[in-house]
CSV table of C-alpha atoms and ligand atoms in Angstrom, one decimal:
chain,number,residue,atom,x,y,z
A,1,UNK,CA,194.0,39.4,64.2
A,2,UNK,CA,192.8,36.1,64.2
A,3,UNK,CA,194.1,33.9,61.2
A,4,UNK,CA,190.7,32.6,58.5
A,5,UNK,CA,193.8,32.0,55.8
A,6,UNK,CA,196.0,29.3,55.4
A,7,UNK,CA,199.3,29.7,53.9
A,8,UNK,CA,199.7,29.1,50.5
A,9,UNK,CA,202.7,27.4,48.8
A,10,UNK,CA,202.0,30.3,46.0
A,11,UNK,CA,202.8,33.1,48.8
A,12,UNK,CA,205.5,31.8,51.1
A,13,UNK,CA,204.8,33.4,54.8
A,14,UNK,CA,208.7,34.8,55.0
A,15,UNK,CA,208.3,36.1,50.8
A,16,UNK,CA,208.7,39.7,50.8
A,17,UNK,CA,206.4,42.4,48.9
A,18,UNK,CA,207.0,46.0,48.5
A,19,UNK,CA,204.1,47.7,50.0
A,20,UNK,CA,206.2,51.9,50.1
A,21,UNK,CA,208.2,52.1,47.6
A,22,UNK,CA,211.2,54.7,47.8
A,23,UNK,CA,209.1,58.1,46.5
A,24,UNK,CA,206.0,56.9,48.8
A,25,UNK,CA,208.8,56.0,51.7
A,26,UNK,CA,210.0,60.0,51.3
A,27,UNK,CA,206.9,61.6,50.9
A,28,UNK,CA,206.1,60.0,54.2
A,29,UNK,CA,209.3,60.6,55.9
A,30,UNK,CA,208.9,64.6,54.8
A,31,UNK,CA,205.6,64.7,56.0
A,32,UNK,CA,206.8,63.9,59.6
A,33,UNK,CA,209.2,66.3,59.4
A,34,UNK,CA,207.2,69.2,58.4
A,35,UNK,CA,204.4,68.0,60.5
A,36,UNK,CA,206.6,68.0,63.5
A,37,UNK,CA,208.3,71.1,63.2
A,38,UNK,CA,204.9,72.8,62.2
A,39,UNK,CA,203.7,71.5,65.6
A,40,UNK,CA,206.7,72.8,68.0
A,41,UNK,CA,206.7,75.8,65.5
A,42,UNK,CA,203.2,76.7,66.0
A,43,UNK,CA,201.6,75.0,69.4
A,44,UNK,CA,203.8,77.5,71.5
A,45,UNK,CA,201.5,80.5,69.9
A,46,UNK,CA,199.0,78.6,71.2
A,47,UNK,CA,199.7,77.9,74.7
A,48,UNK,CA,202.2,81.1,75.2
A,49,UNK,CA,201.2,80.8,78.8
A,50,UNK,CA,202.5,77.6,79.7
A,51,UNK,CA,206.1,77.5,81.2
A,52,UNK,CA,207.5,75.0,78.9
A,53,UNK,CA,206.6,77.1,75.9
A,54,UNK,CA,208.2,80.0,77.7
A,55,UNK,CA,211.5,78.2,78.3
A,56,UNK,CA,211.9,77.7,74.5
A,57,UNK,CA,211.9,81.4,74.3
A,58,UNK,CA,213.9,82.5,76.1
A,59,UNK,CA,216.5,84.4,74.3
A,60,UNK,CA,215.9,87.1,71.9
A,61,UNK,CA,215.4,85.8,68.4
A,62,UNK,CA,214.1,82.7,69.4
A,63,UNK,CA,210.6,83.7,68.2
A,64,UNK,CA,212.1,85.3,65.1
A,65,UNK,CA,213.4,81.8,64.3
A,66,UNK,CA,210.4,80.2,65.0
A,67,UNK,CA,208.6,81.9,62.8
A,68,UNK,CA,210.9,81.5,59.9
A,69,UNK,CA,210.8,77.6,60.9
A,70,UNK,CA,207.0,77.5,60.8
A,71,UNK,CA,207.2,78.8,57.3
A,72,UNK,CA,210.1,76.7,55.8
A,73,UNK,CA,208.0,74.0,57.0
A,74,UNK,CA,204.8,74.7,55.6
A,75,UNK,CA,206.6,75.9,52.5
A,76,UNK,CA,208.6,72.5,51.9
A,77,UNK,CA,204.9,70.5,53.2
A,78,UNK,CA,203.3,72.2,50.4
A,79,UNK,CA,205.6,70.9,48.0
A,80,UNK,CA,205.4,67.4,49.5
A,81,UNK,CA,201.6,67.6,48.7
A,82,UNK,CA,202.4,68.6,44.9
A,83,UNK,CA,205.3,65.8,44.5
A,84,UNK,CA,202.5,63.8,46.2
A,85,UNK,CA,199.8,65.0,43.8
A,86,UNK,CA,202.3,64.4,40.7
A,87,UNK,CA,202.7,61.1,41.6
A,88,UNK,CA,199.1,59.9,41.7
A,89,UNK,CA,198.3,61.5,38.7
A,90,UNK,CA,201.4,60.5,36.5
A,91,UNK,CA,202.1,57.4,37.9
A,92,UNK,CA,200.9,53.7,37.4
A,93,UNK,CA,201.2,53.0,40.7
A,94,UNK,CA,200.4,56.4,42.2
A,95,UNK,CA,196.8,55.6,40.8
A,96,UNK,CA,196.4,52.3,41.4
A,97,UNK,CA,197.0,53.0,45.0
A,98,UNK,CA,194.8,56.2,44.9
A,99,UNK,CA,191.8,53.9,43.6
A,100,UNK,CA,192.7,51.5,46.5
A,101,UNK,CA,192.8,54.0,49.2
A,102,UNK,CA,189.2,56.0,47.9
A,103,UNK,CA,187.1,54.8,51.0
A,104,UNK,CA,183.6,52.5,49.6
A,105,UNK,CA,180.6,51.5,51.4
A,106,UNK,CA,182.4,48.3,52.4
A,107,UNK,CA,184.4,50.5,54.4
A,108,UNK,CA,181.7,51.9,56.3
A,109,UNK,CA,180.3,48.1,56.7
A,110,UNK,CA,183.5,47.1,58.0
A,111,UNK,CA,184.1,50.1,60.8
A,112,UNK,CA,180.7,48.9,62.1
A,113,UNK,CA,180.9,45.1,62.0
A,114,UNK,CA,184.4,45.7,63.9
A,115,UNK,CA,183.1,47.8,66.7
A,116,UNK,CA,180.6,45.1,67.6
A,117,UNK,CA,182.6,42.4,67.1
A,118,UNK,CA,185.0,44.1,69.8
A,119,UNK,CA,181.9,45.3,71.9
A,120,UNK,CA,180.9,41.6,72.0
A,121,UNK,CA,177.7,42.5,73.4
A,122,UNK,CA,175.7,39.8,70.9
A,123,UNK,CA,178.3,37.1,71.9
A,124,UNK,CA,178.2,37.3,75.1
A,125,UNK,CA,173.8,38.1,75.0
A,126,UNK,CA,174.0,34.7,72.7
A,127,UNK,CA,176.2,33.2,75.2
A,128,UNK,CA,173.7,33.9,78.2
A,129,UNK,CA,170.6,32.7,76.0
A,130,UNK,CA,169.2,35.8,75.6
A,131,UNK,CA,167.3,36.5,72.0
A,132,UNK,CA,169.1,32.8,71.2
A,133,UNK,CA,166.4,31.9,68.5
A,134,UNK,CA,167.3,35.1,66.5
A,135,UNK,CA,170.7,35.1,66.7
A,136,UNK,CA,170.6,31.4,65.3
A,137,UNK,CA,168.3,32.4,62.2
A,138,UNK,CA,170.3,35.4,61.5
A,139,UNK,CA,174.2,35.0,62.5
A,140,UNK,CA,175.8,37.9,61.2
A,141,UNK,CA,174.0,39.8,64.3
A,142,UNK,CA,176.9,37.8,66.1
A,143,UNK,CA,179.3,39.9,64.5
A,144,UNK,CA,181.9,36.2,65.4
A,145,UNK,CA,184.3,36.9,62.1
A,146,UNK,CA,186.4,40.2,61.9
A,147,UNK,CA,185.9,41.7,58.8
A,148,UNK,CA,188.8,40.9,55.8
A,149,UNK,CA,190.4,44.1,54.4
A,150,UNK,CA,192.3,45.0,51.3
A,151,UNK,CA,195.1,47.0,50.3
A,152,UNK,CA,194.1,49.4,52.6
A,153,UNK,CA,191.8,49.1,55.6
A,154,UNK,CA,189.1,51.7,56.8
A,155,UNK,CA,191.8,53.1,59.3
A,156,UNK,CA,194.2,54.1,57.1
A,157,UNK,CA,191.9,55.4,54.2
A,158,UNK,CA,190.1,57.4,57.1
A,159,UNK,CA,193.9,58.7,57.7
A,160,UNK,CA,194.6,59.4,54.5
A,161,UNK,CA,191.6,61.7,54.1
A,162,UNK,CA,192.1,63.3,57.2
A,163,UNK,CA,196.1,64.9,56.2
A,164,UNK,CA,194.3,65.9,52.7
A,165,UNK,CA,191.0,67.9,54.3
A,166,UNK,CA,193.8,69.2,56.8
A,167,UNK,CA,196.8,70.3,54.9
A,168,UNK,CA,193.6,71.5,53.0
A,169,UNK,CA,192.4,73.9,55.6
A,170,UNK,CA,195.9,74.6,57.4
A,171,UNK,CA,197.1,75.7,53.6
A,172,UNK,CA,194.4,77.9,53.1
A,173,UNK,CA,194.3,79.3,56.5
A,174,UNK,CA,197.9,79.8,57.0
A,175,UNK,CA,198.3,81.4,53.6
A,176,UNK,CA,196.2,84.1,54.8
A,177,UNK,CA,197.7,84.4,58.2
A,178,UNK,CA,201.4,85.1,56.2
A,179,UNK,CA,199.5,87.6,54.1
A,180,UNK,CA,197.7,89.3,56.4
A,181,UNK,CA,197.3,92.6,54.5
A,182,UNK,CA,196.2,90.4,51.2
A,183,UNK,CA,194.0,89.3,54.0
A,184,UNK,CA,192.3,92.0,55.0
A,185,UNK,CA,192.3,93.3,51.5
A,186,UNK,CA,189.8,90.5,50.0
A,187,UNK,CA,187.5,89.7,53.4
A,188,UNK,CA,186.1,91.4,56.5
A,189,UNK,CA,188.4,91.2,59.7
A,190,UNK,CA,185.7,88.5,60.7
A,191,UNK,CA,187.1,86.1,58.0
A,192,UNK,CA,190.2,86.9,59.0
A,193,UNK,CA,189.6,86.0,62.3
A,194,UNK,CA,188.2,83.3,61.3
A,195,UNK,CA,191.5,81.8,59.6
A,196,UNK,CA,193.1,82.1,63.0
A,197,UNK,CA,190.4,80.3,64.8
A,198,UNK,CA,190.2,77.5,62.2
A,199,UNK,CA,194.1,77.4,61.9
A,200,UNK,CA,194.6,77.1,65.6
A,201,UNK,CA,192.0,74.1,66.8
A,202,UNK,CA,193.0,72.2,63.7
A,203,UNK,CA,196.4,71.8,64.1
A,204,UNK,CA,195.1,70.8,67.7
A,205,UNK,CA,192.9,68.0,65.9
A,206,UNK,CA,195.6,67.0,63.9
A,207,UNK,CA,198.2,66.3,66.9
A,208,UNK,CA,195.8,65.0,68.7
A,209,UNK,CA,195.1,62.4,66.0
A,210,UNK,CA,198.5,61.5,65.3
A,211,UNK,CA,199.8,61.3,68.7
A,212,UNK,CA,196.5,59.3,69.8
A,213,UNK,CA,195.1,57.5,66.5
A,214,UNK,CA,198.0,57.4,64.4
A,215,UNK,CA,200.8,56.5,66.9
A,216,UNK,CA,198.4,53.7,68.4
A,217,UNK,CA,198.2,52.1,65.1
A,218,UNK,CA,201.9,51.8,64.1
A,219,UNK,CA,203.1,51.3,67.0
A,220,UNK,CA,201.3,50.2,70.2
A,221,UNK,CA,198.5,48.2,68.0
A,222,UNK,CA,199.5,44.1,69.3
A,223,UNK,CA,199.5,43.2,65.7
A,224,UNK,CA,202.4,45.2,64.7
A,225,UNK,CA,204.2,46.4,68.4
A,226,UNK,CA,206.6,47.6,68.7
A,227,UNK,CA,206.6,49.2,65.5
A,228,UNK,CA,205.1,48.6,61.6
A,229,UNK,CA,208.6,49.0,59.7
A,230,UNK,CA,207.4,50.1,56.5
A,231,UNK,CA,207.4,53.5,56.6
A,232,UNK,CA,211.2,52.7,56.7
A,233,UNK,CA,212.3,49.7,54.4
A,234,UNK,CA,208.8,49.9,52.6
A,235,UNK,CA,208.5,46.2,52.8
A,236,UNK,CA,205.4,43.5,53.7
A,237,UNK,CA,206.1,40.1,54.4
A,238,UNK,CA,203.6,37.4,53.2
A,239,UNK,CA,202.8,36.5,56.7
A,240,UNK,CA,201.4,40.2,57.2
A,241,UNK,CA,199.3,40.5,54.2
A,242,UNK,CA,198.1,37.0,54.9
A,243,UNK,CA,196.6,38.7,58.3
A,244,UNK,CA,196.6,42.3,57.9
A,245,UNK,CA,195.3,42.0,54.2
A,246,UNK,CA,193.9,38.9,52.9
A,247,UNK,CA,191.7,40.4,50.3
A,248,UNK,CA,194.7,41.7,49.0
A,249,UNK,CA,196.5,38.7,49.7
A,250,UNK,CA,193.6,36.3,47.7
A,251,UNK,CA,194.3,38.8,44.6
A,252,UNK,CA,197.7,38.5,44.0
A,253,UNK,CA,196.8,34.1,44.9
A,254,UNK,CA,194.5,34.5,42.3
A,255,UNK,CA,196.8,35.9,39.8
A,256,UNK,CA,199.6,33.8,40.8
A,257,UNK,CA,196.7,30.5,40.3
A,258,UNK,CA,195.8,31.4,36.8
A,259,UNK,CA,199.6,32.3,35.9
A,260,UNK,CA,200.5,28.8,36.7
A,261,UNK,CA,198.0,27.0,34.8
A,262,UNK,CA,198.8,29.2,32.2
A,263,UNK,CA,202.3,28.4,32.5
A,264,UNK,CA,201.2,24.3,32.8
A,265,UNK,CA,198.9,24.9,29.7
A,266,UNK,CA,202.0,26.1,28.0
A,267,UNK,CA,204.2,23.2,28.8
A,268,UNK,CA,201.8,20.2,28.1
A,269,UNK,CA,199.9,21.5,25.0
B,301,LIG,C1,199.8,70.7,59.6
B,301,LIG,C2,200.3,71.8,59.4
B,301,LIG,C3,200.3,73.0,60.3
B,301,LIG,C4,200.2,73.1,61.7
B,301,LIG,C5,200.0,71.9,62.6
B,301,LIG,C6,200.3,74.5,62.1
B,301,LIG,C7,200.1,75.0,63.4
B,301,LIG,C8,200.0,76.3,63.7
B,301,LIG,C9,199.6,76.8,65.0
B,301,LIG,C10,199.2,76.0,66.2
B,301,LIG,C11,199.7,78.2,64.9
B,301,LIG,C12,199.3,79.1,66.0
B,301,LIG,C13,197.9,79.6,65.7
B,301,LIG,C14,197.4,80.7,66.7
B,301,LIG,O1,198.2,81.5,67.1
B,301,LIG,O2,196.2,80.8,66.9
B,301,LIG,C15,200.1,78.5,63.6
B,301,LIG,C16,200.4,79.8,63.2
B,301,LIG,C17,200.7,80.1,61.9
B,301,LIG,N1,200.8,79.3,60.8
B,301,LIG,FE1,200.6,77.3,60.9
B,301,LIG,N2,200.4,75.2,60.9
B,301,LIG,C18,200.4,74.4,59.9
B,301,LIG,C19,200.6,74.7,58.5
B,301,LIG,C20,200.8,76.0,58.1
B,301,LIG,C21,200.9,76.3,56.7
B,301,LIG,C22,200.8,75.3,55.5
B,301,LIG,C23,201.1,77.7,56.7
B,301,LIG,C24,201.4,78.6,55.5
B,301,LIG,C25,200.9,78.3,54.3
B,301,LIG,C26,201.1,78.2,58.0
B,301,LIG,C27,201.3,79.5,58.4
B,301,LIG,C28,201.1,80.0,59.7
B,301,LIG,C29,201.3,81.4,60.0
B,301,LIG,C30,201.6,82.5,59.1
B,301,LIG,C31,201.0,81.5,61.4
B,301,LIG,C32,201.0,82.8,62.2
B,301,LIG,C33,202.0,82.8,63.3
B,301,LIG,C34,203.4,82.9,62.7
B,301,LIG,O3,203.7,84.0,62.3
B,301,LIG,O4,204.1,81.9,62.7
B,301,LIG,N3,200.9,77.1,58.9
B,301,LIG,N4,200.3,77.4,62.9
């Protein structure tokens, strides 16, 4: 991302924030692991024909287990999302993030003016003279700045909402799949059905957007390759909110600004 802020001698580059603290750190942490193991756990019912699925199978129990697996795992995800929930609610910090992360219209704004700013197409048309006059009355059409995000940027509140409308369904769904006889007792077998459907191509959506969308953007994404460590030591340095966050980063210069003429205010009365 290309640098519009300078650093401050308020924010040191190398100074170190906390951006995951330990409870958000382990949320995070048990949501991979009962993502993942609802994934192997689940994808093999699936795809039952391929030959790697078939190789995991092959003794006995093995599906037994599986199925006991699938269900710990949904089990201790569900109780992630309460801990999760708890937090938000009851915690100063849980909702100050929660406010942070609810997506705006800026959000929207931003997706759009960063898609053409990546397309280029008005650069380069500006560059080649074509519609030259209206690109100089009207500049933003150039789409030349990225846009500056916040705490959070439109990726990651998009991401956010997507786990909550999907644990959503896959709770739902799969609470019905385990109870089959509940099931069958409140809805037709269509609804049913139904459950099965929706429980199936989501969790095909959902490891498709973490291994594509998710994976890219913590790991392979040039601003933070090889990988963003903050899932795991929870920390920020100045240098990355500078880039990755300078709205946020202007708040806390702001605060820092009026703290220290406070502070100089205090001293020479
Ligand atoms: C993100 C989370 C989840 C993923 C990725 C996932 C994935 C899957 C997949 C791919 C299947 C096979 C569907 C089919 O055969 O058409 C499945 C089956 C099943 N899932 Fe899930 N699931 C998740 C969460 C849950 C939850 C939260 C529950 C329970 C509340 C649950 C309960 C079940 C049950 C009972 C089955 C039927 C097969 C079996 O007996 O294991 N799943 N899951």
């Amino acid at each position: 991302m290309e640098e519009r802020l300078n650093e401050s001698p308020l924010i040191r580059d190398d100074e170190i924030f906390l951006r995951m603290n330990l409870a958000e750190r382990l949320q995070h942490i048990l949501l991979i692991i009962t993502f993942t193991t609802l994934i192997i756990t689940g994808l093999p019912l699936l795809f039952y024909e391929m030959k790697i699925f078939k190789s995991m199978f092959a003794f006995e129990k093995a599906f037994y287990i599986r199925g006991i697996l699938h269900r710990v795992a949904a089990v201790i995800l569900i109780v992630n999302i309460v801990w999760h929930s708890l937090y938000t609610i009851f915690t100063k910090r849980g909702r100050a993030n929660f406010k942070e992360i609810i997506p705006k219209f800026k959000d929207a704004r931003d997706a759009w003016e960063i898609f053409w700013h990546n397309v280029g197409l008005t650069q380069f048309l500006y560059k080649k003279g074509v519609f030259k006059k209206f690109f100089d009355r009207h500049p933003y059409w150039l789409f030349e700045k990225e846009p500056e995000f916040g705490r959070y940027n439109f990726i990651e509140k998009f991401e956010y909402l997507a786990v909550a409308w999907g644990s959503f369904i896959m709770i739902i769904s799969g609470f019905f799949m385990w109870n089959v006889e509940l099931s069958l007792r409140l809805f037709p077998l269509w609804v049913h059905d139904i459950f099965v459907i929706v429980h199936g191509y989501e969790a095909m959506l959902a490891f498709l957007a973490i291994i594509i969308w998710h994976m890219y953007n913590v790991h392979l994404n040039p601003e933070v390759f090889p990988m963003s460590k903050i899932w795991l030591n929870g920390k920020i340095t100045g240098h990355e909110l500078r880039t990755l966050h300078p709205l946020e980063y202007r708040k806390i210069l702001e605060e820092r600004r009026k703290a220290a003429e406070r502070a100089s205010r205090i001293k020479s009365p």
